[in-house]
Coordinates of C-alpha atoms in Angstrom, one line a residue:
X1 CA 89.2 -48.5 23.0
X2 CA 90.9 -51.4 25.7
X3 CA 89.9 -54.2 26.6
X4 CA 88.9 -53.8 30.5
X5 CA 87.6 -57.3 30.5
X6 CA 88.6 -61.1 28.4
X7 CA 86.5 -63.9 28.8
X8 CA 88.7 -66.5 27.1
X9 CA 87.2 -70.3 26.3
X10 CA 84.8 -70.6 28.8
X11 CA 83.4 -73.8 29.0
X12 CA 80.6 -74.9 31.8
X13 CA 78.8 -78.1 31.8
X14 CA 76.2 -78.8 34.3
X15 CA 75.8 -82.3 35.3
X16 CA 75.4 -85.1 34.1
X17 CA 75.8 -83.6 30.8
X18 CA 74.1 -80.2 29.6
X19 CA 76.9 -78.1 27.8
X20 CA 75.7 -74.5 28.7
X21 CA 78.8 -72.7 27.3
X22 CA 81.3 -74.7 24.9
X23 CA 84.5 -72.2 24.4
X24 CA 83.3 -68.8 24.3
X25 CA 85.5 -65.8 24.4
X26 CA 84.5 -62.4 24.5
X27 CA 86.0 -59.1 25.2
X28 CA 84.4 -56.1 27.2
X29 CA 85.7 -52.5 26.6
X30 CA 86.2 -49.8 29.1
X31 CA 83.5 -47.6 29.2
X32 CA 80.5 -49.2 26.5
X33 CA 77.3 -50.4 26.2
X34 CA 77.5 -54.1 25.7
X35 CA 74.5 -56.1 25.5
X36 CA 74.5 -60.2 25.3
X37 CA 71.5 -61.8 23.8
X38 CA 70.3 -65.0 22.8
X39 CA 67.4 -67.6 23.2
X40 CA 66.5 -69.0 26.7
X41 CA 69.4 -71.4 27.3
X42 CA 71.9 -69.7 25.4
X43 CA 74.2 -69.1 28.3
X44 CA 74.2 -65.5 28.7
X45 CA 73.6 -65.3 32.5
X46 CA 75.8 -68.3 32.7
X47 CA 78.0 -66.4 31.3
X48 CA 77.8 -63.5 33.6
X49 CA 77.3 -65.4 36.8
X50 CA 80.6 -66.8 35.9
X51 CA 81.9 -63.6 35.7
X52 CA 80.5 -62.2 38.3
X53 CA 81.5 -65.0 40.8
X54 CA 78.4 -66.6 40.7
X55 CA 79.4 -69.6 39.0
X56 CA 82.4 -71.9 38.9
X57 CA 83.9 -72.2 34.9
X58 CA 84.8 -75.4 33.9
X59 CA 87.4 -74.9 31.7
X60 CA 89.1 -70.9 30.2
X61 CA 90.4 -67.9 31.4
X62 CA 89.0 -64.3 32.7
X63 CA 91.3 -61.3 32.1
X64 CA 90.6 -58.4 34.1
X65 CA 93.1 -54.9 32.9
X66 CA 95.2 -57.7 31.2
X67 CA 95.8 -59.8 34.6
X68 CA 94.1 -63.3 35.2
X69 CA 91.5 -63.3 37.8
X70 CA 89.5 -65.8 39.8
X71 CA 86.4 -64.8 41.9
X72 CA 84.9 -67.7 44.0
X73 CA 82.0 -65.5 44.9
X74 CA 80.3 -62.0 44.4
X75 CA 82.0 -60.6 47.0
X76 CA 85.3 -61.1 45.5
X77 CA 84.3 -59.4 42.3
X78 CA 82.7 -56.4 43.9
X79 CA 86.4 -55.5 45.8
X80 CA 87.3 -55.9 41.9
X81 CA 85.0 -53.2 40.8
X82 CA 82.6 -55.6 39.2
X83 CA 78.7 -55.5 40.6
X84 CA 75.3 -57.6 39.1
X85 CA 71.6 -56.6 39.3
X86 CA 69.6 -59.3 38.9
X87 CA 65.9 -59.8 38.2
X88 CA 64.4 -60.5 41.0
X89 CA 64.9 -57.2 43.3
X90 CA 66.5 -58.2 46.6
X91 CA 65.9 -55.4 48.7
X92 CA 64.5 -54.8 52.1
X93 CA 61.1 -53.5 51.7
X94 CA 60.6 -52.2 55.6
X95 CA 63.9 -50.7 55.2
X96 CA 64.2 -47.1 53.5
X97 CA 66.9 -46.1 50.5
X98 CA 70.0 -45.4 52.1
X99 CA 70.1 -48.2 54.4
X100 CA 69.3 -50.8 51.8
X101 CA 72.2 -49.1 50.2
X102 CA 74.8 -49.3 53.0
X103 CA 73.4 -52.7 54.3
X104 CA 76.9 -54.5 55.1
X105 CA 79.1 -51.7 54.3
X106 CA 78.2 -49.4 57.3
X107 CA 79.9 -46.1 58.0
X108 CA 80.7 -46.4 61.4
X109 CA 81.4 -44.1 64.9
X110 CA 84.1 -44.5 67.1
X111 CA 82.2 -46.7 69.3
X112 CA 81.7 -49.3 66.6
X113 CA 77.9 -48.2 66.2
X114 CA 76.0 -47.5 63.2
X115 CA 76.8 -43.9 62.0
X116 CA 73.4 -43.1 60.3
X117 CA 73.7 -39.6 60.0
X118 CA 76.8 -40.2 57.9
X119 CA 75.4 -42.8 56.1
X120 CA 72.2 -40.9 55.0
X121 CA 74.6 -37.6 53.8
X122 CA 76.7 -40.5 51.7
X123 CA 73.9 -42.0 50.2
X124 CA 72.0 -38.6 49.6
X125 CA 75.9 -37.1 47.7
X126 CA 75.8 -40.5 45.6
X127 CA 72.4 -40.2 44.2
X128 CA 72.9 -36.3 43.6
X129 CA 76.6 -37.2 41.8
X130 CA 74.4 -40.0 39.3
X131 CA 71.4 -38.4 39.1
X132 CA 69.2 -40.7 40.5
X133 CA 66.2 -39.1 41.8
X134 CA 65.5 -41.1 44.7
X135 CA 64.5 -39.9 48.3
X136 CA 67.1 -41.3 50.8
X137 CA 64.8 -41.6 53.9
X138 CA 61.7 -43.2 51.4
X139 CA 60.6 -46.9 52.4
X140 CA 62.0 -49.2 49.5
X141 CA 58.0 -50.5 50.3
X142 CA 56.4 -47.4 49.3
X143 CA 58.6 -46.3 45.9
X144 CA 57.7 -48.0 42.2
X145 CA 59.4 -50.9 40.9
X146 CA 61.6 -48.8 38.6
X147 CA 62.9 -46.6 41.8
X148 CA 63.8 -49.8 43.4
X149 CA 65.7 -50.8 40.6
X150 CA 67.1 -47.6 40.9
X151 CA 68.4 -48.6 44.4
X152 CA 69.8 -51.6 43.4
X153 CA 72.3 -50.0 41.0
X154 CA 73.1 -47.1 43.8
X155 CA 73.9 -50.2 46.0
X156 CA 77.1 -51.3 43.5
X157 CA 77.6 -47.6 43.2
X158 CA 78.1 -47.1 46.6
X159 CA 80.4 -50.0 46.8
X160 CA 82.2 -48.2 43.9
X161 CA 81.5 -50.6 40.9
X162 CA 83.0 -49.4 37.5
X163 CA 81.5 -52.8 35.8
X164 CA 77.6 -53.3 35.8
X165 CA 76.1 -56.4 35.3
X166 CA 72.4 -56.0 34.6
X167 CA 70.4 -59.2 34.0
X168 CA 66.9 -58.1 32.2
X169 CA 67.2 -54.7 33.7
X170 CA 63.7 -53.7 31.7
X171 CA 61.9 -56.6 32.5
X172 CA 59.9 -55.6 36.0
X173 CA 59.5 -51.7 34.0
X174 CA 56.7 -50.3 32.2
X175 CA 57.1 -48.6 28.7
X176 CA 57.0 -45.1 30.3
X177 CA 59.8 -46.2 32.7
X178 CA 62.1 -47.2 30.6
X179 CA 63.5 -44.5 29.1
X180 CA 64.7 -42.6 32.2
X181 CA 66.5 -45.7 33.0
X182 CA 68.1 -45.9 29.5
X183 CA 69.6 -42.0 30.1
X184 CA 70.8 -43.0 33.7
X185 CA 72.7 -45.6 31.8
X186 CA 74.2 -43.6 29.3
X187 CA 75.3 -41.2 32.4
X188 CA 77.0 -43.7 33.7
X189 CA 79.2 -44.6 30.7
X190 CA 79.9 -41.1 30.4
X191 CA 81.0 -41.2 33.8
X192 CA 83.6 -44.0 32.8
X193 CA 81.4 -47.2 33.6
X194 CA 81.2 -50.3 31.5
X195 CA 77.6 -51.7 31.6
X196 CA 77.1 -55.2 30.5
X197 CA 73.3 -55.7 30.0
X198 CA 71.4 -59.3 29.2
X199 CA 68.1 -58.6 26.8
X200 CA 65.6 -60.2 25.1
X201 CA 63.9 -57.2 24.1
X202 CA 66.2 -56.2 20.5
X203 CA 64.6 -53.0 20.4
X204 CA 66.2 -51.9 23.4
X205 CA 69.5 -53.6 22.3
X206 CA 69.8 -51.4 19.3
X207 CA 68.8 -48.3 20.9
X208 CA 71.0 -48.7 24.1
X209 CA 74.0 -50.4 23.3
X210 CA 77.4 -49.6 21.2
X211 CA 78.1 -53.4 20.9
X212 CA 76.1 -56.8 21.1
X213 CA 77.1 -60.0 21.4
X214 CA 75.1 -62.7 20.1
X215 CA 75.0 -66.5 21.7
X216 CA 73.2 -69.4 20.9
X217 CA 73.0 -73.3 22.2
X218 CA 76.2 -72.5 24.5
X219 CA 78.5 -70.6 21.5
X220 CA 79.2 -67.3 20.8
X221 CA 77.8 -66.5 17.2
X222 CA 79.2 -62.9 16.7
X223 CA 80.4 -59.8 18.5
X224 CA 79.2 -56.9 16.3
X225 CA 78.9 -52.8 16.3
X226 CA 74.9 -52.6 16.9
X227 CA 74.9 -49.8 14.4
X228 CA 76.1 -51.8 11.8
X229 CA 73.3 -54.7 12.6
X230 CA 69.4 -54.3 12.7
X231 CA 67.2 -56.1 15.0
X232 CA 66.2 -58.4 11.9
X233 CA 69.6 -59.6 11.8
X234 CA 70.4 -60.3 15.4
X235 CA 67.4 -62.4 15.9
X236 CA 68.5 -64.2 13.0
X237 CA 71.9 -65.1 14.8
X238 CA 69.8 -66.0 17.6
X239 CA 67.4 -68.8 16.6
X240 CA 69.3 -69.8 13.3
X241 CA 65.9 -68.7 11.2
X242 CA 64.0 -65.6 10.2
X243 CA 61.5 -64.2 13.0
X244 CA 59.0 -62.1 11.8
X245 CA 58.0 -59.2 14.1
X246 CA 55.0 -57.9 12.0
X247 CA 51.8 -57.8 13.5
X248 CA 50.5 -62.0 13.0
X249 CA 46.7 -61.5 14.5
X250 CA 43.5 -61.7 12.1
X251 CA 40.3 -60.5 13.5
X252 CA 38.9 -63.3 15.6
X253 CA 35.2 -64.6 14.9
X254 CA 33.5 -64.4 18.5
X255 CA 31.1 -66.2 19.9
X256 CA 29.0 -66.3 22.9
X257 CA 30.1 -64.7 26.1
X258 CA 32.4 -67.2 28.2
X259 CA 34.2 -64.8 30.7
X260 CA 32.2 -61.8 32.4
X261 CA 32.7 -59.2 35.7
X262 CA 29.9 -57.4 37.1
X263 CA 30.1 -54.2 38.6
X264 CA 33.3 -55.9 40.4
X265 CA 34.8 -53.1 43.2
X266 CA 37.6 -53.8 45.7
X267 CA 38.3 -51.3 48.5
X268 CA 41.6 -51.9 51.1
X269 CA 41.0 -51.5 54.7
X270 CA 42.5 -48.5 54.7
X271 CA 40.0 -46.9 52.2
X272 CA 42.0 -47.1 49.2
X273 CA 39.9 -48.2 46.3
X274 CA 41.9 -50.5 44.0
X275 CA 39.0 -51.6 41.4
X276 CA 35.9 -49.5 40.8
X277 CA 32.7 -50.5 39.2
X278 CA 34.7 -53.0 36.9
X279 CA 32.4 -54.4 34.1
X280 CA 33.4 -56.0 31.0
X281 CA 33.1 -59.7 29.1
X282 CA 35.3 -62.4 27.1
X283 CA 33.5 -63.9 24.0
X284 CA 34.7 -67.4 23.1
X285 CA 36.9 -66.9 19.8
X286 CA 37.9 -63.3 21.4
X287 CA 41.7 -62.3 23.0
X288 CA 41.1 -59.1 25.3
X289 CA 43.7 -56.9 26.4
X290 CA 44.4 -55.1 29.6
X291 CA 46.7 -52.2 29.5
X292 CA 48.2 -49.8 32.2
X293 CA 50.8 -48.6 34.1
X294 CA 51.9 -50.9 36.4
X295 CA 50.0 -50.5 40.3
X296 CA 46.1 -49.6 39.0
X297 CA 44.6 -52.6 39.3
X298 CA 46.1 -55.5 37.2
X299 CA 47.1 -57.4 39.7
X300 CA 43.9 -56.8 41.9
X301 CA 42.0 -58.2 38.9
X302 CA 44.2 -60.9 38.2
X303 CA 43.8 -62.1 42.1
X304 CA 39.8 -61.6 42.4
X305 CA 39.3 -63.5 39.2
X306 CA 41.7 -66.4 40.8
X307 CA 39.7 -66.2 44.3
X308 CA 43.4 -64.9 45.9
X309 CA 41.5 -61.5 46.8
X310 CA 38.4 -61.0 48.3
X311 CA 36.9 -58.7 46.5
X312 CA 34.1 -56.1 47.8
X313 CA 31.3 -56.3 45.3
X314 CA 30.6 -57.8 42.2
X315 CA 29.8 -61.2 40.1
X316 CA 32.2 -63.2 38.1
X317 CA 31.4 -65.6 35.7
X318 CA 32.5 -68.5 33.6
X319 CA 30.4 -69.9 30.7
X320 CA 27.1 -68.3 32.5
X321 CA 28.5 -70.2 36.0
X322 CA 29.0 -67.8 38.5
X323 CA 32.1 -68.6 40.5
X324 CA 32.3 -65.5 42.3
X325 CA 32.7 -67.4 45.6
X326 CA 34.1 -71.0 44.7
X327 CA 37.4 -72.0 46.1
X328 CA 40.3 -72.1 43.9
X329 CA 40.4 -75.6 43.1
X330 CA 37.1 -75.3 41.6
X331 CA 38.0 -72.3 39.7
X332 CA 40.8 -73.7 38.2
X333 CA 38.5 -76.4 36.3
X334 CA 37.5 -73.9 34.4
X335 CA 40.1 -71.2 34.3
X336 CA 44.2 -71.8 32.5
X337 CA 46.1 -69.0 34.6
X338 CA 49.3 -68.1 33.9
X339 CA 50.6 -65.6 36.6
X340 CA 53.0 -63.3 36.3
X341 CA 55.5 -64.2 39.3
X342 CA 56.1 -67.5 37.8
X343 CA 58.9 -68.1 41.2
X344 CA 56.0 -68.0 43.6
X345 CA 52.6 -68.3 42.1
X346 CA 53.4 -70.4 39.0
X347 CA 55.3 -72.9 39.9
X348 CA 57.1 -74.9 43.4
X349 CA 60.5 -73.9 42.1
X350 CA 62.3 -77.0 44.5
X351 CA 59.6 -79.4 43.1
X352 CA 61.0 -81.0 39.9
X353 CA 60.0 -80.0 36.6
X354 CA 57.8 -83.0 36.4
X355 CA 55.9 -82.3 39.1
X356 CA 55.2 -78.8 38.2
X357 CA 54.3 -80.1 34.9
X358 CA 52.0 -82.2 36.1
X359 CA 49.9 -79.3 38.4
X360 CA 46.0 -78.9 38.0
X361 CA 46.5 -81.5 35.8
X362 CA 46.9 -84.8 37.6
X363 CA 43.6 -83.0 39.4
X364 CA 41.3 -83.2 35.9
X365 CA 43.2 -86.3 34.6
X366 CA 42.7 -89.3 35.6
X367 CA 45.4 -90.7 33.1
X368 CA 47.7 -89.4 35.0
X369 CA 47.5 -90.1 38.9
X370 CA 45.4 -92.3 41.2
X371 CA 43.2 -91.3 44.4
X372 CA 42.1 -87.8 43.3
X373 CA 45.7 -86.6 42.7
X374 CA 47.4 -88.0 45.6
X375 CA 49.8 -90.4 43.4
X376 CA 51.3 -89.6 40.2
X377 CA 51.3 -92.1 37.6
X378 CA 54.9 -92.5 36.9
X379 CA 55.4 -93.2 32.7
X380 CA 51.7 -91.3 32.1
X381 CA 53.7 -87.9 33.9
X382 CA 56.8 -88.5 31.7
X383 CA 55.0 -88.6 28.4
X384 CA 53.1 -86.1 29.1
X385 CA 56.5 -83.8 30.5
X386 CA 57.8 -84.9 27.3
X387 CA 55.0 -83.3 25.6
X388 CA 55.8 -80.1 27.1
X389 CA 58.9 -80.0 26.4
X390 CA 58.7 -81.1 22.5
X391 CA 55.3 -78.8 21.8
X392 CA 56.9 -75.9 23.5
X393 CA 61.0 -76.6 22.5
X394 CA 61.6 -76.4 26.3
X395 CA 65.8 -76.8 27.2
X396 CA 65.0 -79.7 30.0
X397 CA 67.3 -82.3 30.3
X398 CA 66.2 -84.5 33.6
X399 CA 62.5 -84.0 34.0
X400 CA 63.1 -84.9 37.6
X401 CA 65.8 -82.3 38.2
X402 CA 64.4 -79.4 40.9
X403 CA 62.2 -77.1 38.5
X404 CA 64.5 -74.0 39.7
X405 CA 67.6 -75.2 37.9
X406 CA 66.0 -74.7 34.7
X407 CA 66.3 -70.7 33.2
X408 CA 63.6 -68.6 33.8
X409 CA 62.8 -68.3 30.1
X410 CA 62.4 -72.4 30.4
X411 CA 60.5 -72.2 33.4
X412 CA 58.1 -70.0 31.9
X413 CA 57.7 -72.4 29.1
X414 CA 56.8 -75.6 30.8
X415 CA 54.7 -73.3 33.1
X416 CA 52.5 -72.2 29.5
X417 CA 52.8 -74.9 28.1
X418 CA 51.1 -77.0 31.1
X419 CA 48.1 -74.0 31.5
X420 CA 47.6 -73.8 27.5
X421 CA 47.0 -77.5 26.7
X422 CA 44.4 -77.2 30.4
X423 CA 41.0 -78.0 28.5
X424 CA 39.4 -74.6 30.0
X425 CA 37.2 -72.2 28.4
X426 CA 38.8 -69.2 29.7
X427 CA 42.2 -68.6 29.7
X428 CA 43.9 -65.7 32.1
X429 CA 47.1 -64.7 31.2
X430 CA 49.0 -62.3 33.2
X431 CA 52.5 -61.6 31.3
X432 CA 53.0 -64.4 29.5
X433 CA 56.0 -64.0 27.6
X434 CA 58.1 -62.1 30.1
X435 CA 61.7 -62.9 29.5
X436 CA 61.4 -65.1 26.8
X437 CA 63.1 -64.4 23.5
X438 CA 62.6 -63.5 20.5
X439 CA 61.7 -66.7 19.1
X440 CA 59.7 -68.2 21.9
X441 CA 58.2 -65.1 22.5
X442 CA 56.6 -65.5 18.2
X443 CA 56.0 -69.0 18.9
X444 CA 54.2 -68.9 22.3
X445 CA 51.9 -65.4 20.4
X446 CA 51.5 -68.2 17.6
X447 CA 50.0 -71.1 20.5
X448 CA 48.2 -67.9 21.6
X449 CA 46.3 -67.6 18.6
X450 CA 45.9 -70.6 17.7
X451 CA 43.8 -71.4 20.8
X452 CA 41.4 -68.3 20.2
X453 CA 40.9 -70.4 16.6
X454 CA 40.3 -73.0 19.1
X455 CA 37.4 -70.5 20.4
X456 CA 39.0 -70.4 23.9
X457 CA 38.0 -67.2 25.6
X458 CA 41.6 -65.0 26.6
X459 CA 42.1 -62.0 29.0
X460 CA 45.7 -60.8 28.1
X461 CA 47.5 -58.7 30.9
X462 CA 50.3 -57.4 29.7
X463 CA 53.3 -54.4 30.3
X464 CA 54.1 -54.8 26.2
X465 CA 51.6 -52.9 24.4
X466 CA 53.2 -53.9 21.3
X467 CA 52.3 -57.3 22.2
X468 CA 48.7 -56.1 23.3
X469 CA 48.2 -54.9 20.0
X470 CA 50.0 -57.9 18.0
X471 CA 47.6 -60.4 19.7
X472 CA 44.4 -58.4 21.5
X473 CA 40.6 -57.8 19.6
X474 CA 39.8 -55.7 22.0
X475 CA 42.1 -53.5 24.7
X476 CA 40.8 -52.5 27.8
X477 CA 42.8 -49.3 29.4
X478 CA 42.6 -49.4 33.8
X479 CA 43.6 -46.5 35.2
X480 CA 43.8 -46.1 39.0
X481 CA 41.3 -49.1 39.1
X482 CA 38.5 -48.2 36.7
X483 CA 38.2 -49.4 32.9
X484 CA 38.9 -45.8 30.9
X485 CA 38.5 -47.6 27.7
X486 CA 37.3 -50.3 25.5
X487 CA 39.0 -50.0 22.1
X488 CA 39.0 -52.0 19.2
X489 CA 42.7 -53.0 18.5
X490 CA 42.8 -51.7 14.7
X491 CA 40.8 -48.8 15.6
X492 CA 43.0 -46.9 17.9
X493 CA 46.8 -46.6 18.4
X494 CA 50.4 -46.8 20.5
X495 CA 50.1 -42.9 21.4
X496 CA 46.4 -43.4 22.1
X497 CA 46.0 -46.1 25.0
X498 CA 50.0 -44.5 26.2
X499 CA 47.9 -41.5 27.1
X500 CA 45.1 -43.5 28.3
X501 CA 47.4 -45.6 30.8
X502 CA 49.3 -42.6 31.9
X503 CA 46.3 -39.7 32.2
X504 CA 43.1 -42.0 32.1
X505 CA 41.5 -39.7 29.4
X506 CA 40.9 -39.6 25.7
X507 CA 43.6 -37.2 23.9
X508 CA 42.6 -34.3 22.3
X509 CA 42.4 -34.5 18.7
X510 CA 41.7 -31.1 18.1

């Protein structure tokens, strides 16, 4: 099979003197499965913003069908058949489909106007030619998160991309989601595409792709044929040590309730009942899960435990204080929260890393600002940020850099690692290891744990039910806003709470 694409000694250093790729060369073939993996920092998207036009390379060569190319932005690669999807899904949400799609590429009439009619019948023959399954005329604000996706990869499509670039593509999916996007995949590289996918989910690496390469601290460790490796073995390459991916949780001892809802309901304006007569509790020593498909309730509970949503009915309480009605300042002396849109609830991405290290904190610690938070104390904020980054092996370099020029594996780091060492009895944690890898992701289950030994109360949110059941006691299952279950983690199963989440039922065992 050809080489359709040769990264050649690519070096980028970001100033003053972080080394994010030191002479890596890689080769993509025409029409494969190629995933790039590696722990946050690695260089991978680095690697494929540089590719993609994104970023400027510092020192190598890019080969493109054998001829040297150059792209100084996206744009420029996109004429050459090369298209990205990143995480974060930049669409339009009052738009609908097709005119997300042919946003800046408009068919035209002969009077220079918008030719929608065309439009729409180009869009609506491109997603019947891949398969899509996506409504043309829909509002991008009324599909799922996996149709939006969706859209973004008919956007290159429509441009006529043969080379996708897709950066986490599974990471804003649920488990029953990802599969259909998995055979949409493979129907593209039967249709002659080359897809290029970043992961930190190995499991999906095996199963999807023909080839992975493997990089680590800036270099490329190996290229190999991902039938010939196991997941064992490319997490290996990754962090340089054996990861173990068994289940690590003992049964907890709990204690006395810390965390409890009461009969907690929240109805839109419109009538549209997102929780229903919610009712459960968080024993100090105890890690609960929450399971379900994404859009039936998490994130409704997340924000009327947090005070962000204001919720009909109901009592909440922390260590028998009720706080149903406190402002969110007062919450937060008793509650670590770790949210799971880390880019605008987290964190103040164009604050500096020592700042954001320093939030809720330099609120509670007197150690480290003067006049009720108002000043930070300068060398008090540094050891601690230094703290951070040791205790949670954050890739940092100037603590006073802008927090967003750190990767979002490294954000999310400095964002746990300031909420878990928070002295609060209750810790809410809404996807907390999203795109980390493999190794931070057993490290930070590890901190996890080791603060339930602590006899910290947890509420776990999470889309991984493999990391629900690595970590949880107890799983709760929500489904279209009401609790459906309260199951003892060794006492029920993967299949089990699937069907839950998906029907809201028990299955039948007969």
């Amino acid at each position: 099979m050809e080489n359709l694409i040769e990264m050649q000694n690519i070096v980028k250093v970001f100033p003053p003197s972080l080394v994010a790729l030191d002479n890596v060369t890689v080769e993509f073939r025409k029409g494969e499965i190629h995933a790039i993996v590696g722990e946050n920092g690695a260089g991978k998207s680095t690697l494929m913003k540089i590719l993609y036009g994104m970023e400027e390379r510092g020192a190598g060569e890019i080969l493109h069908h054998g001829k040297p190319i150059h792209f100084k932005q996206p744009g420029d690669a996109i004429a050459s058949g090369i298209g990205m999807v990143h995480q974060e899904i930049l669409l339009i949400p009052e738009y609908t489909v097709w005119e997300n799609v042919v946003l800046g590429v408009e068919p035209r009439n002969v009077w220079g106007r918008l030719d929608a009619a065309k439009a729409q019948a180009q869009v609506a023959q491109k997603i019947q030619e891949f398969q899509l399954n996506l409504n043309p005329t829909a509002l991008v604000e009324d599909i799922s998160v996996a149709a939006r996706q969706k859209v973004e990869i008919l956007k290159l499509l429509f441009r006529n991309v043969s080379v996708l670039i897709l950066d986490e593509p599974t990471a804003v999916l649920t488990p029953q989601e990802i599969p259909q996007l998995f055979s949409e995949l493979r129907r593209l590289k039967d249709n002659g595409h080359t897809i290029l996918f970043i992961s930190h989910h190995l499991d999906e690496v095996i199963e999807l792709s023909d080839r992975t390469t493997v990089l680590r601290k800036g270099q490329k460790i190996a290229t190999v044929d991902t039938a010939s490796t196991s997941k064992r073995e490319l997490a290996q390459m990754m962090v340089g040590r054996e990861v173990i991916f068994s289940s690590i949780a003992n049964q907890g001892q709990p204690g006395e309730v810390v965390f409890s809802v009461e009969n907690l309901n929240h109805a839109h304006h419109n009538g549209h009942q997102f929780l229903k007569d919610i009712n459960f509790a968080v024993r100090a020593g105890e890690i609960v899960g929450v399971a379900g498909v994404e859009g039936n309730g998490q994130l409704e509970l997340v924000n009327a435990i947090m005070g962000l949503l204001e919720h009909t009915s109901g009592k909440i309480s922390v260590n028998g204080k009720e706080i149903t009605h406190l402002p969110i300042l007062e919450r937060r002396k008793l509650i670590s929260f770790v949210s799971q849109d880390r880019g605008k609830m987290g964190a103040s991405i164009t604050a500096s890393i020592r700042e954001n290290s320093m939030m809720t904190h330099h609120r509670l610690n007197p150690r480290l600002s003067r006049w009720k938070g108002r000043l930070l104390v300068g060398e008090a904020t540094r050891q601690f940020t230094r703290e951070i980054e040791k205790q949670f092996s954050v890739s940092m370099g100037d603590m006073d850099n802008a927090f967003r020029s750190l990767s979002g594996g490294n954000q999310q780091k400095v964002i746990l690692g300031r909420e878990l060492l928070l002295n609060s009895p209750f810790l809410l944690l809404d996807q907390p290891t999203r795109g980390l890898d493999v190794g931070s992701i057993e490290y930070v289950h590890q901190q996890i744990l080791n603060m339930r030994d602590n006899q910290r109360a947890i509420l776990l949110i999470s889309a991984d039910l493999e990391e629900l059941f690595r970590l949880s006691d107890r799983i709760l299952v929500l489904h279209r806003g009401r609790i459906v279950a309260d199951l003892a983690a060794e006492q029920t199963s993967l299949e089990e709470v699937g069907i839950l989440m998906l029907e809201g039922k028990e299955k039948d065992h007969e």
